[in-house]
Short mmCIF file of C-alpha atoms in Angstrom, two decimals:
data_model
loop_
_atom_site.label_atom_id
_atom_site.label_comp_id
_atom_site.label_asym_id
_atom_site.label_seq_id
_atom_site.Cartn_x
_atom_site.Cartn_y
_atom_site.Cartn_z
CA MET A 1 -27.85 -69.06 -39.20
CA HIS A 2 -31.04 -71.03 -38.13
CA ALA A 3 -34.01 -71.03 -40.44
CA ARG A 4 -35.49 -67.69 -39.66
CA PRO A 5 -38.69 -66.13 -40.85
CA GLU A 6 -38.01 -63.42 -43.19
CA ALA A 7 -38.66 -59.93 -42.80
CA TRP A 8 -38.48 -56.44 -44.95
CA ILE A 9 -38.35 -53.19 -44.24
CA LEU A 10 -40.20 -50.50 -46.32
CA SER A 11 -39.15 -46.93 -45.89
CA ILE A 12 -41.46 -44.99 -47.79
CA GLY A 13 -40.59 -41.09 -48.18
CA ASN A 14 -39.02 -38.70 -50.67
CA GLU A 15 -36.74 -37.19 -47.92
CA LEU A 16 -34.96 -40.45 -47.65
CA LEU A 17 -34.30 -40.27 -51.56
CA VAL A 18 -33.10 -36.78 -51.47
CA GLY A 19 -30.82 -37.46 -48.62
CA ARG A 20 -32.46 -35.29 -46.33
CA ILE A 21 -32.81 -37.84 -43.71
CA VAL A 22 -30.49 -40.52 -42.82
CA ASN A 23 -32.59 -43.99 -42.24
CA THR A 24 -32.02 -44.28 -38.50
CA ASN A 25 -35.79 -46.00 -38.38
CA ALA A 26 -34.71 -48.85 -40.79
CA SER A 27 -31.53 -49.78 -38.63
CA TRP A 28 -33.49 -49.55 -35.31
CA LEU A 29 -36.12 -51.86 -36.77
CA ALA A 30 -33.19 -54.01 -38.36
CA ARG A 31 -31.70 -54.31 -35.31
CA ARG A 32 -35.03 -55.25 -33.22
CA LEU A 33 -36.22 -57.64 -35.74
CA THR A 34 -32.42 -59.53 -35.68
CA PHE A 35 -32.49 -59.73 -32.11
CA MET A 36 -36.08 -61.23 -31.97
CA GLY A 37 -35.07 -63.80 -34.48
CA PHE A 38 -36.11 -62.43 -37.80
CA ASN A 39 -33.97 -62.55 -40.90
CA VAL A 40 -34.04 -58.93 -42.29
CA SER A 41 -33.51 -59.45 -45.93
CA ARG A 42 -34.37 -56.07 -47.47
CA ILE A 43 -34.37 -52.55 -46.62
CA ILE A 44 -36.21 -50.89 -49.51
CA THR A 45 -36.52 -47.12 -49.85
CA ILE A 46 -39.29 -45.90 -52.35
CA PRO A 47 -40.84 -42.30 -52.99
CA ASP A 48 -44.28 -41.31 -51.71
CA SER A 49 -45.70 -42.93 -54.72
CA ILE A 50 -48.75 -45.40 -54.87
CA ASP A 51 -47.49 -47.45 -57.61
CA ASP A 52 -43.98 -48.01 -55.96
CA ILE A 53 -45.54 -48.97 -52.68
CA VAL A 54 -47.82 -51.64 -54.83
CA LEU A 55 -44.88 -52.90 -56.69
CA GLU A 56 -42.77 -53.58 -53.50
CA VAL A 57 -45.48 -54.91 -51.05
CA ARG A 58 -46.67 -57.36 -53.94
CA ARG A 59 -42.76 -58.44 -54.31
CA GLY A 60 -42.61 -59.36 -50.69
CA LEU A 61 -46.47 -60.92 -50.18
CA GLY A 62 -47.15 -64.58 -49.70
CA LYS A 63 -43.04 -64.78 -49.74
CA VAL A 64 -41.66 -62.80 -46.50
CA ARG A 65 -43.44 -63.11 -43.39
CA VAL A 66 -43.39 -59.93 -42.14
CA ILE A 67 -43.14 -56.24 -43.88
CA ILE A 68 -42.80 -53.31 -41.93
CA THR A 69 -43.34 -49.90 -43.60
CA THR A 70 -42.69 -46.51 -42.14
CA GLY A 71 -43.59 -42.97 -43.13
CA GLY A 72 -46.42 -41.77 -45.09
CA LEU A 73 -49.07 -42.17 -42.60
CA GLY A 74 -49.99 -38.50 -41.88
CA PRO A 75 -52.46 -36.00 -42.67
CA THR A 76 -50.80 -34.47 -46.01
CA HIS A 77 -51.47 -35.24 -49.44
CA ASP A 78 -48.42 -37.14 -50.18
CA ASP A 79 -48.96 -39.73 -47.30
CA VAL A 80 -50.37 -42.62 -49.48
CA THR A 81 -48.84 -45.60 -47.47
CA LEU A 82 -51.96 -46.94 -46.64
CA GLU A 83 -53.82 -46.48 -50.17
CA GLY A 84 -51.08 -48.33 -52.01
CA ILE A 85 -51.09 -51.20 -49.34
CA ALA A 86 -54.88 -51.44 -49.88
CA LYS A 87 -54.10 -51.45 -53.60
CA ALA A 88 -51.50 -53.99 -53.44
CA LEU A 89 -53.86 -56.12 -51.67
CA ASN A 90 -56.67 -55.37 -53.65
CA LYS A 91 -58.70 -54.40 -50.85
CA ASN A 92 -60.65 -51.27 -50.35
CA LEU A 93 -59.54 -48.27 -48.35
CA ILE A 94 -62.39 -47.77 -45.72
CA LEU A 95 -62.72 -45.77 -42.71
CA ASN A 96 -61.51 -48.01 -39.70
CA SER A 97 -63.99 -47.03 -36.77
CA GLU A 98 -60.99 -47.91 -34.19
CA ALA A 99 -58.68 -45.63 -36.06
CA TYR A 100 -61.21 -42.99 -36.34
CA GLU A 101 -61.97 -43.11 -32.46
CA MET A 102 -58.29 -43.09 -31.90
CA ILE A 103 -58.03 -39.79 -34.18
CA LYS A 104 -61.21 -38.07 -32.77
CA GLU A 105 -59.90 -38.48 -29.13
CA PHE A 106 -56.33 -36.84 -29.90
CA TYR A 107 -57.78 -34.02 -31.47
CA ASN A 108 -60.81 -33.72 -29.12
CA ARG A 109 -58.24 -33.65 -25.97
CA ARG A 110 -56.56 -30.70 -27.80
CA ASN A 111 -59.92 -28.84 -28.59
CA MET A 112 -58.89 -29.12 -32.35
CA PRO A 113 -61.80 -30.03 -34.94
CA LEU A 114 -61.92 -33.25 -37.22
CA THR A 115 -60.60 -31.68 -40.80
CA ARG A 116 -60.53 -33.72 -43.71
CA GLU A 117 -56.94 -34.15 -43.41
CA ARG A 118 -57.26 -35.60 -39.95
CA ILE A 119 -60.14 -38.09 -40.93
CA LYS A 120 -57.87 -38.94 -44.09
CA MET A 121 -55.71 -40.74 -41.24
CA ALA A 122 -58.57 -43.27 -40.24
CA TYR A 123 -58.71 -44.84 -43.65
CA MET A 124 -57.09 -48.13 -43.60
CA PRO A 125 -57.32 -51.38 -46.01
CA GLU A 126 -60.30 -53.40 -45.29
CA GLY A 127 -59.58 -56.04 -42.59
CA ALA A 128 -56.91 -54.14 -41.05
CA ARG A 129 -56.75 -53.35 -37.35
CA ALA A 130 -55.53 -50.19 -35.94
CA LEU A 131 -52.41 -49.56 -33.92
CA ARG A 132 -52.57 -47.36 -30.84
CA ASN A 133 -50.11 -44.29 -31.25
CA PRO A 134 -49.47 -43.11 -27.56
CA ILE A 135 -47.09 -39.95 -28.84
CA GLY A 136 -48.81 -38.62 -32.26
CA SER A 137 -51.84 -38.36 -34.43
CA ALA A 138 -51.55 -41.12 -36.92
CA PRO A 139 -52.34 -44.38 -35.86
CA GLY A 140 -50.13 -47.45 -37.07
CA CYS A 141 -51.87 -50.26 -39.10
CA ILE A 142 -51.49 -53.93 -39.39
CA ILE A 143 -53.32 -56.63 -41.46
CA GLU A 144 -52.06 -60.32 -42.45
CA VAL A 145 -53.00 -61.63 -46.22
CA ASP A 146 -51.49 -64.53 -47.69
CA SER A 147 -49.34 -65.45 -44.50
CA THR A 148 -47.53 -61.92 -44.48
CA ILE A 149 -48.19 -59.55 -41.72
CA ILE A 150 -47.85 -56.09 -43.00
CA VAL A 151 -47.11 -53.58 -40.15
CA SER A 152 -47.44 -49.85 -40.95
CA LEU A 153 -45.75 -47.43 -38.78
CA PRO A 154 -45.51 -43.55 -38.75
CA GLY A 155 -41.94 -41.86 -39.94
CA VAL A 156 -41.57 -39.89 -37.10
CA PRO A 157 -39.10 -42.10 -34.94
CA ARG A 158 -40.45 -41.41 -31.78
CA GLU A 159 -43.85 -42.35 -32.49
CA MET A 160 -42.75 -45.79 -34.86
CA GLU A 161 -40.42 -46.81 -32.02
CA ALA A 162 -43.34 -46.24 -29.22
CA ILE A 163 -46.03 -48.07 -31.48
CA PHE A 164 -43.36 -50.81 -32.00
CA GLU A 165 -42.73 -51.23 -28.42
CA GLU A 166 -46.55 -50.93 -27.31
CA GLU A 167 -48.39 -52.97 -30.01
CA VAL A 168 -46.13 -54.43 -32.58
CA LYS A 169 -43.57 -56.43 -30.52
CA SER A 170 -45.96 -58.95 -28.76
CA ILE A 171 -47.69 -59.61 -31.61
CA LEU A 172 -44.49 -60.71 -33.46
CA GLU A 173 -43.13 -62.71 -30.36
CA ILE A 174 -46.06 -64.92 -31.42
CA ILE A 175 -44.42 -65.73 -34.70
CA ALA A 176 -40.66 -65.24 -33.91
CA PRO A 177 -38.47 -68.73 -33.40
CA LYS A 178 -37.64 -69.64 -30.26
CA ILE A 179 -33.89 -68.82 -30.68
CA SER A 180 -31.54 -66.39 -28.87
CA ILE A 181 -29.03 -64.43 -30.78
CA VAL A 182 -25.66 -63.25 -29.05
CA GLU A 183 -23.69 -60.20 -30.78
CA CYS A 184 -20.12 -59.95 -30.06
CA SER A 185 -17.73 -57.13 -30.95
CA LEU A 186 -14.07 -56.87 -30.67
CA LYS A 187 -11.45 -54.22 -32.32
CA THR A 188 -7.99 -55.03 -33.51
CA ARG A 189 -4.96 -53.14 -34.23
CA GLY A 190 -2.45 -53.78 -36.67
CA ILE A 191 -3.92 -56.14 -38.75
CA PRO A 192 -5.05 -55.47 -42.45
CA GLU A 193 -8.74 -56.93 -43.12
CA SER A 194 -6.85 -59.49 -45.89
CA SER A 195 -4.79 -61.05 -43.43
CA ILE A 196 -7.46 -61.89 -40.94
CA ALA A 197 -9.75 -62.77 -43.94
CA PRO A 198 -8.57 -66.49 -44.29
CA PHE A 199 -9.23 -67.16 -40.51
CA LEU A 200 -12.79 -65.53 -40.60
CA GLU A 201 -13.57 -67.61 -43.60
CA HIS A 202 -12.70 -70.58 -41.92
CA ILE A 203 -15.06 -69.82 -38.62
CA ALA A 204 -18.07 -69.11 -41.24
CA LYS A 205 -17.24 -72.47 -42.89
CA SER A 206 -17.22 -74.61 -39.91
CA HIS A 207 -20.17 -72.86 -37.82
CA SER A 208 -23.29 -72.84 -39.59
CA ASN A 209 -25.35 -70.83 -36.98
CA VAL A 210 -22.65 -67.76 -36.80
CA TYR A 211 -22.43 -64.98 -38.67
CA VAL A 212 -18.96 -63.24 -38.60
CA LYS A 213 -17.75 -60.09 -40.45
CA SER A 214 -14.67 -57.26 -40.25
CA HIS A 215 -15.17 -53.72 -40.55
CA PRO A 216 -12.26 -51.58 -41.58
CA LEU A 217 -12.36 -48.32 -39.21
CA GLY A 218 -9.38 -46.72 -40.58
CA PHE A 219 -5.92 -46.48 -39.59
CA GLU A 220 -3.70 -45.31 -36.82
CA LEU A 221 -0.28 -44.26 -37.48
CA ASP A 222 -0.68 -46.23 -40.83
CA LYS A 223 -1.96 -49.49 -38.80
CA PRO A 224 -5.28 -50.60 -39.85
CA ILE A 225 -8.05 -50.73 -37.23
CA LEU A 226 -10.80 -53.09 -37.49
CA GLU A 227 -13.67 -54.23 -35.76
CA LEU A 228 -14.69 -57.72 -36.01
CA ARG A 229 -18.22 -58.65 -35.46
CA LEU A 230 -19.84 -62.34 -34.20
CA LEU A 231 -23.63 -62.95 -34.39
CA VAL A 232 -24.38 -66.36 -32.99
CA SER A 233 -28.07 -68.13 -32.78
CA ALA A 234 -28.70 -70.77 -30.79
CA THR A 235 -31.86 -72.65 -28.73
CA SER A 236 -30.92 -71.08 -25.53
CA GLU A 237 -29.01 -67.89 -24.68
CA ASP A 238 -26.45 -69.95 -22.55
CA THR A 239 -25.62 -72.08 -25.81
CA ALA A 240 -25.35 -68.87 -28.12
CA LYS A 241 -23.15 -67.21 -25.37
CA GLY A 242 -20.96 -70.34 -24.96
CA ILE A 243 -20.24 -70.75 -28.63
CA ALA A 244 -19.86 -66.86 -28.97
CA ARG A 245 -17.13 -66.69 -26.11
CA SER A 246 -15.12 -69.97 -27.63
CA ILE A 247 -14.95 -68.45 -31.31
CA MET A 248 -14.05 -64.96 -29.83
CA GLU A 249 -11.24 -66.46 -27.94
CA ASP A 250 -10.31 -68.11 -31.16
CA ILE A 251 -10.06 -64.87 -32.97
CA ILE A 252 -8.19 -63.13 -30.15
CA ARG A 253 -5.63 -66.04 -30.45
CA GLU A 254 -5.40 -65.66 -34.36
CA VAL A 255 -4.94 -61.61 -33.94
CA LEU A 256 -1.99 -62.14 -31.35
CA LYS A 257 -0.49 -65.07 -33.58
CA LEU A 258 -0.67 -62.49 -36.59
CA GLY A 259 0.95 -59.43 -34.59
CA GLY A 260 -1.96 -57.66 -33.74
CA SER A 261 -3.64 -56.29 -30.59
CA THR A 262 -6.94 -56.43 -29.47
CA SER A 263 -9.42 -54.18 -27.43
CA SER A 264 -13.00 -52.96 -26.68
CA GLU A 265 -14.28 -56.73 -26.60
CA TYR A 266 -17.70 -57.24 -25.61
CA CYS A 267 -21.00 -59.46 -26.11
CA VAL A 268 -24.48 -58.65 -25.79
CA MET B 1 -39.71 -31.82 -61.04
CA HIS B 2 -37.92 -31.59 -64.39
CA ALA B 3 -37.67 -34.98 -66.32
CA ARG B 4 -34.51 -36.33 -64.65
CA PRO B 5 -32.25 -39.31 -65.02
CA GLU B 6 -33.37 -42.18 -62.62
CA ALA B 7 -30.59 -43.44 -60.33
CA TRP B 8 -30.51 -46.33 -57.68
CA ILE B 9 -28.37 -47.03 -54.52
CA LEU B 10 -27.62 -50.46 -53.97
CA SER B 11 -26.44 -50.83 -50.61
CA ILE B 12 -24.73 -54.22 -49.75
CA GLY B 13 -23.92 -56.05 -46.62
CA ASN B 14 -25.38 -58.07 -44.12
CA GLU B 15 -24.21 -55.30 -41.21
CA LEU B 16 -26.63 -52.95 -42.79
CA LEU B 17 -29.43 -55.66 -42.38
CA VAL B 18 -28.90 -56.92 -38.58
CA GLY B 19 -29.12 -52.99 -37.90
CA ARG B 20 -25.32 -52.93 -36.69
CA ILE B 21 -24.67 -49.54 -38.89
CA VAL B 22 -26.91 -46.74 -39.84
CA ASN B 23 -26.71 -46.24 -43.64
CA THR B 24 -25.04 -43.14 -43.92
CA ASN B 25 -23.73 -43.88 -47.32
CA ALA B 26 -27.01 -44.13 -48.87
CA SER B 27 -28.11 -40.53 -47.72
CA TRP B 28 -24.77 -39.14 -48.49
CA LEU B 29 -24.88 -40.33 -52.10
CA ALA B 30 -28.58 -39.55 -52.27
CA ARG B 31 -27.79 -35.94 -51.56
CA ARG B 32 -24.71 -35.73 -54.03
CA LEU B 33 -27.04 -37.31 -56.72
CA THR B 34 -29.99 -35.19 -56.31
CA PHE B 35 -28.07 -32.10 -56.40
CA MET B 36 -26.51 -32.93 -59.82
CA GLY B 37 -30.37 -33.39 -60.89
CA PHE B 38 -30.87 -37.24 -60.83
CA ASN B 39 -34.00 -38.58 -59.56
CA VAL B 40 -32.95 -41.36 -56.74
CA SER B 41 -35.85 -43.67 -56.95
CA ARG B 42 -34.68 -46.70 -54.97
CA ILE B 43 -32.34 -47.04 -52.15
CA ILE B 44 -31.65 -51.19 -51.64
CA THR B 45 -30.17 -52.79 -48.84
CA ILE B 46 -29.62 -56.38 -49.61
CA PRO B 47 -27.02 -59.05 -48.16
CA ASP B 48 -23.86 -59.97 -49.13
CA SER B 49 -25.33 -62.69 -51.76
CA ILE B 50 -24.70 -63.35 -55.11
CA ASP B 51 -28.27 -64.09 -56.06
CA ASP B 52 -29.80 -60.89 -54.37
CA ILE B 53 -27.13 -58.32 -56.29
CA VAL B 54 -27.83 -60.58 -59.58
CA LEU B 55 -31.58 -59.97 -58.70
CA GLU B 56 -31.53 -56.18 -58.02
CA VAL B 57 -28.82 -55.16 -60.71
CA ARG B 58 -30.84 -56.87 -63.28
CA ARG B 59 -34.22 -55.40 -62.05
CA GLY B 60 -32.58 -51.78 -62.74
CA LEU B 61 -30.61 -52.65 -66.04
CA GLY B 62 -31.61 -50.73 -68.86
CA LYS B 63 -34.53 -48.86 -67.09
CA VAL B 64 -32.41 -46.71 -64.54
CA ARG B 65 -29.43 -44.62 -65.92
CA VAL B 66 -27.28 -45.06 -62.85
CA ILE B 67 -26.81 -47.51 -60.05
CA ILE B 68 -24.11 -47.18 -57.28
CA THR B 69 -23.66 -49.83 -55.63
CA THR B 70 -21.55 -49.92 -51.79
CA GLY B 71 -19.70 -52.50 -49.99
CA GLY B 72 -18.59 -55.86 -50.85
CA LEU B 73 -15.35 -54.95 -52.72
CA GLY B 74 -13.15 -55.83 -49.98
CA PRO B 75 -10.65 -59.02 -49.46
CA THR B 76 -13.00 -61.16 -47.25
CA HIS B 77 -15.04 -64.23 -48.59
CA ASP B 78 -18.04 -62.41 -47.96
CA ASP B 79 -17.02 -59.67 -50.35
CA VAL B 80 -19.08 -60.42 -53.28
CA THR B 81 -20.31 -57.56 -55.21
CA LEU B 82 -18.34 -57.62 -58.32
CA GLU B 83 -18.91 -61.25 -58.74
CA GLY B 84 -22.81 -60.56 -58.44
CA ILE B 85 -22.46 -57.71 -61.19
CA ALA B 86 -20.50 -59.99 -63.63
CA LYS B 87 -22.99 -62.36 -63.05
CA ALA B 88 -25.95 -60.03 -63.51
CA LEU B 89 -24.37 -59.02 -66.77
CA ASN B 90 -23.83 -62.21 -68.14
CA LYS B 91 -19.87 -61.25 -68.23
CA ASN B 92 -16.88 -63.04 -66.96
CA LEU B 93 -14.97 -61.75 -63.88
CA ILE B 94 -11.82 -61.30 -64.87
CA LEU B 95 -8.34 -59.98 -63.67
CA ASN B 96 -8.34 -56.31 -64.40
CA SER B 97 -4.86 -55.19 -64.96
CA GLU B 98 -5.56 -51.42 -64.12
CA ALA B 99 -7.27 -52.55 -60.58
CA TYR B 100 -4.16 -55.17 -60.07
CA GLU B 101 -1.59 -52.14 -60.64
CA MET B 102 -3.29 -50.13 -58.11
CA ILE B 103 -3.73 -52.77 -55.63
CA LYS B 104 0.16 -53.85 -56.01
CA GLU B 105 1.23 -50.45 -55.37
CA PHE B 106 -0.86 -50.09 -52.32
CA TYR B 107 0.64 -53.32 -50.93
CA ASN B 108 3.98 -52.57 -52.22
CA ARG B 109 4.20 -49.20 -50.50
CA ARG B 110 3.34 -50.79 -47.42
CA ASN B 111 5.72 -53.65 -47.85
CA MET B 112 3.28 -56.00 -47.65
CA PRO B 113 2.78 -59.33 -50.20
CA LEU B 114 0.13 -59.70 -52.39
CA THR B 115 -2.05 -62.41 -51.18
CA ARG B 116 -4.84 -64.31 -52.77
CA GLU B 117 -7.30 -62.36 -50.75
CA ARG B 118 -5.61 -59.22 -51.89
CA ILE B 119 -5.55 -60.12 -55.67
CA LYS B 120 -9.32 -60.74 -55.15
CA MET B 121 -9.79 -57.12 -54.71
CA ALA B 122 -8.56 -56.92 -58.55
CA TYR B 123 -11.24 -59.25 -60.00
CA MET B 124 -14.03 -57.02 -62.05
CA PRO B 125 -16.59 -57.89 -64.66
CA GLU B 126 -14.95 -57.78 -68.32
CA GLY B 127 -15.10 -54.52 -69.65
CA ALA B 128 -15.09 -52.70 -66.78
CA ARG B 129 -12.69 -49.74 -65.41
CA ALA B 130 -10.78 -49.72 -62.20
CA LEU B 131 -11.62 -46.58 -60.16
CA ARG B 132 -8.58 -45.33 -57.98
CA ASN B 133 -9.48 -45.58 -54.17
CA PRO B 134 -7.22 -42.60 -52.65
CA ILE B 135 -7.48 -43.79 -49.38
CA GLY B 136 -7.80 -47.47 -49.17
CA SER B 137 -6.88 -50.81 -51.00
CA ALA B 138 -9.96 -51.73 -52.67
CA PRO B 139 -10.26 -49.87 -55.94
CA GLY B 140 -13.89 -49.01 -57.19
CA CYS B 141 -15.39 -50.01 -60.72
CA ILE B 142 -17.49 -48.73 -63.23
CA ILE B 143 -19.09 -50.27 -66.33
CA GLU B 144 -21.98 -49.67 -68.89
CA VAL B 145 -24.22 -51.92 -70.08
CA ASP B 146 -27.56 -51.58 -71.67
CA SER B 147 -27.21 -47.74 -71.14
CA THR B 148 -27.20 -48.28 -67.67
CA ILE B 149 -23.67 -47.23 -65.54
CA ILE B 150 -23.13 -49.53 -62.72
CA VAL B 151 -20.62 -47.92 -60.32
CA SER B 152 -19.43 -49.93 -57.24
CA LEU B 153 -17.80 -48.07 -54.16
CA PRO B 154 -16.52 -49.54 -51.19
CA GLY B 155 -18.37 -49.47 -48.03
CA VAL B 156 -15.86 -47.59 -45.68
CA PRO B 157 -17.61 -44.22 -45.90
CA ARG B 158 -14.38 -42.24 -46.31
CA GLU B 159 -13.16 -44.47 -49.04
CA MET B 160 -16.46 -44.29 -50.83
CA GLU B 161 -16.84 -40.72 -50.79
CA ALA B 162 -13.13 -39.94 -51.82
CA ILE B 163 -13.83 -42.01 -54.97
CA PHE B 164 -17.33 -40.66 -55.63
CA GLU B 165 -15.32 -36.76 -55.48
CA GLU B 166 -12.10 -37.88 -57.46
CA GLU B 167 -13.41 -40.05 -59.85
CA VAL B 168 -17.14 -40.72 -60.19
CA LYS B 169 -18.30 -37.14 -60.04
CA SER B 170 -16.91 -36.08 -63.44
CA ILE B 171 -18.24 -39.04 -65.23
CA LEU B 172 -21.60 -38.53 -63.78
CA GLU B 173 -21.59 -34.58 -64.67
CA ILE B 174 -21.41 -35.59 -68.35
CA ILE B 175 -24.72 -37.22 -68.15
CA ALA B 176 -26.43 -35.16 -65.90
CA PRO B 177 -29.41 -32.87 -66.67
CA LYS B 178 -28.56 -29.21 -66.94
CA ILE B 179 -30.80 -28.12 -64.16
CA SER B 180 -30.32 -26.41 -60.99
CA ILE B 181 -31.50 -27.47 -57.75
CA VAL B 182 -32.15 -25.24 -54.49
CA GLU B 183 -33.57 -26.44 -51.52
CA CYS B 184 -35.02 -24.17 -49.00
CA SER B 185 -36.04 -25.22 -45.15
CA LEU B 186 -38.13 -23.61 -42.77
CA LYS B 187 -39.41 -24.44 -38.78
CA THR B 188 -42.41 -23.25 -37.95
CA ARG B 189 -44.33 -23.45 -34.32
CA GLY B 190 -47.87 -23.72 -33.52
CA ILE B 191 -49.21 -25.29 -36.14
CA PRO B 192 -50.31 -29.02 -36.33
CA GLU B 193 -49.19 -30.77 -40.00
CA SER B 194 -52.67 -31.39 -40.93
CA SER B 195 -53.53 -27.62 -40.56
CA ILE B 196 -51.09 -26.57 -43.26
CA ALA B 197 -51.85 -29.83 -45.34
CA PRO B 198 -54.31 -28.04 -47.78
CA PHE B 199 -51.80 -25.07 -48.55
CA LEU B 200 -48.62 -27.33 -49.06
CA GLU B 201 -50.99 -29.38 -51.54
CA HIS B 202 -52.29 -26.19 -53.15
CA ILE B 203 -48.10 -25.31 -54.01
CA ALA B 204 -47.24 -28.81 -54.84
CA LYS B 205 -50.08 -28.91 -57.56
CA SER B 206 -49.76 -25.18 -58.73
CA HIS B 207 -45.85 -25.78 -59.31
CA SER B 208 -44.90 -28.83 -61.54
CA ASN B 209 -40.98 -28.59 -60.25
CA VAL B 210 -41.30 -28.12 -57.10
CA TYR B 211 -41.17 -30.71 -54.35
CA VAL B 212 -42.93 -29.85 -51.12
CA LYS B 213 -43.00 -31.82 -47.52
CA SER B 214 -43.66 -31.21 -43.94
CA HIS B 215 -41.78 -33.17 -41.26
CA PRO B 216 -43.29 -33.10 -37.94
CA LEU B 217 -40.39 -32.19 -35.02
CA GLY B 218 -42.16 -32.89 -32.10
CA PHE B 219 -43.69 -30.69 -29.52
CA GLU B 220 -43.14 -27.81 -27.64
CA LEU B 221 -45.28 -27.12 -24.58
CA ASP B 222 -47.49 -29.02 -26.41
CA LYS B 223 -47.33 -26.67 -29.66
CA PRO B 224 -46.13 -28.54 -32.57
CA ILE B 225 -42.87 -28.04 -34.30
CA LEU B 226 -42.85 -28.76 -38.05
CA GLU B 227 -39.78 -28.43 -40.38
CA LEU B 228 -40.90 -27.36 -43.94
CA ARG B 229 -38.93 -28.38 -46.85
CA LEU B 230 -38.92 -27.31 -50.41
CA LEU B 231 -36.80 -28.47 -53.43
CA VAL B 232 -37.05 -26.74 -56.64
CA SER B 233 -35.47 -27.33 -60.01
CA ALA B 234 -35.19 -24.93 -62.97
CA THR B 235 -33.03 -24.39 -65.67
CA SER B 236 -30.82 -21.95 -64.09
CA GLU B 237 -29.64 -21.28 -60.55
CA ASP B 238 -31.15 -17.75 -60.29
CA THR B 239 -34.41 -19.14 -61.63
CA ALA B 240 -35.02 -21.64 -59.17
CA LYS B 241 -33.84 -19.45 -56.41
CA GLY B 242 -36.56 -16.90 -57.37
CA ILE B 243 -39.18 -19.20 -57.39
CA ALA B 244 -37.99 -20.98 -54.14
CA ARG B 245 -37.67 -17.54 -52.50
CA SER B 246 -41.39 -16.66 -53.81
CA ILE B 247 -43.12 -19.81 -52.32
CA MET B 248 -41.02 -19.40 -48.88
CA GLU B 249 -42.78 -15.92 -48.88
CA ASP B 250 -46.25 -17.68 -49.44
CA ILE B 251 -45.61 -19.93 -46.87
CA ILE B 252 -44.80 -17.86 -44.21
CA ARG B 253 -47.57 -15.53 -44.90
CA GLU B 254 -50.07 -18.83 -44.65
CA VAL B 255 -48.45 -19.78 -41.51
CA LEU B 256 -49.01 -16.40 -39.67
CA LYS B 257 -52.19 -16.23 -40.91
CA LEU B 258 -53.00 -19.90 -39.09
CA GLY B 259 -51.58 -18.46 -36.19
CA GLY B 260 -48.30 -20.30 -36.08
CA SER B 261 -44.59 -18.41 -35.82
CA THR B 262 -41.76 -19.24 -38.22
CA SER B 263 -37.85 -19.35 -37.63
CA SER B 264 -34.55 -20.82 -38.80
CA GLU B 265 -35.42 -20.23 -42.40
CA TYR B 266 -32.60 -20.92 -45.08
CA CYS B 267 -32.07 -21.81 -48.73
CA VAL B 268 -29.16 -23.81 -50.06
#
């Protein structure tokens, strides 16, 4: 694949580590970032613990271009994401006036008082910008240090997605590489993964901007079903599509040659 | 919570990092390990890259009691999990005779030849034991070094779960702490998270073996809906259940006092 800026996703929350919740936020973000041209090289789930946040943020700082955190922005005692990020960056956690106004407006509109727990959500690392949450009460937060942009989003999926779409996307587009990504998928029946493996290895080795992978989906009357996936990056969408189409045709020819059949072919 | 042996889940596979697949394996394993008494302190998703596997395995080695990896055991060129683990442990990757027999039997039964790609799945770090895969072709692998047990399972969920249930569970039960875990859940309507926060903080601070968390689920006629979750560990199931029941009653009383209502109450 093209040299792409690295991105990490830091999922913060004990509920993920006890297996209570499936981390759909991470896959949603990973997909959006991938198609924007970023190389998501880590998804790390850590507890609601300041020490763990400090450790992982410092690991990525100055090394990866973007770190997106989810979770831990709310009003409860274990929502410590921004405190952890401030500490990782050796910055003070201060009352952010933009965030304070957003929170005040949110609760005023609902005739609810500004308690200590609600004002807590307005505390952000010094130098951070608040990101408007169009749905919930906790604003997002963005700060850049040592060429790493750290974006913090709430854990509630609807709120996380809304802030990303309305606030974060346009900021990341500025630093995203000018490449297009095309993804293709194909189902095959009747070929074991180990039979198509040499051909997929050949494709991977002969195209540097192509990523190819097979996923065993199961068996049907003892015949294996595979999903083959292709990710192609190129400087224009037309080029990426052309390369993808040509490789897909090669794969289909090989599958038929090996005695298998193909279905559910598509590119996006 | 009680002092519990730490466990990490290492999810290996680019398909997770491009957001193609939601990491249900990690949440399945996290839940199983949590209820066995382990403290899952990290879920880390990394690419199919030997360097990344070496880095993360070495980070946990001698520090956490159990590392469970998923993915990267198959026959394709990018299935490099066991090569990465061998390198992390400074061990040779050798043909494991148990694994070789399992793979030979799998393909013999299907009248398929043993190709290079299929035999590849029998290469394991020196000193490792193969774990029978009752469904698919790739055996699992287990090895203990520096008081860390590293278990490698395939990425296909059905195969991962089957090997865990039939082979891994009984091994981990030996080192699991003799504690019982009870989980309770409760839905509340009409109270914002920030209103119940002080009471939940009070519960968390007054019970050392209790973990409590609120999850905003959304709004209904502009009234917030929360899920409150409780995880209690104790030396016996009866004790854990007793503590959980008593805390649940306290929470319900507080919710009613704050003008909210409760539903969908259960403990497991």
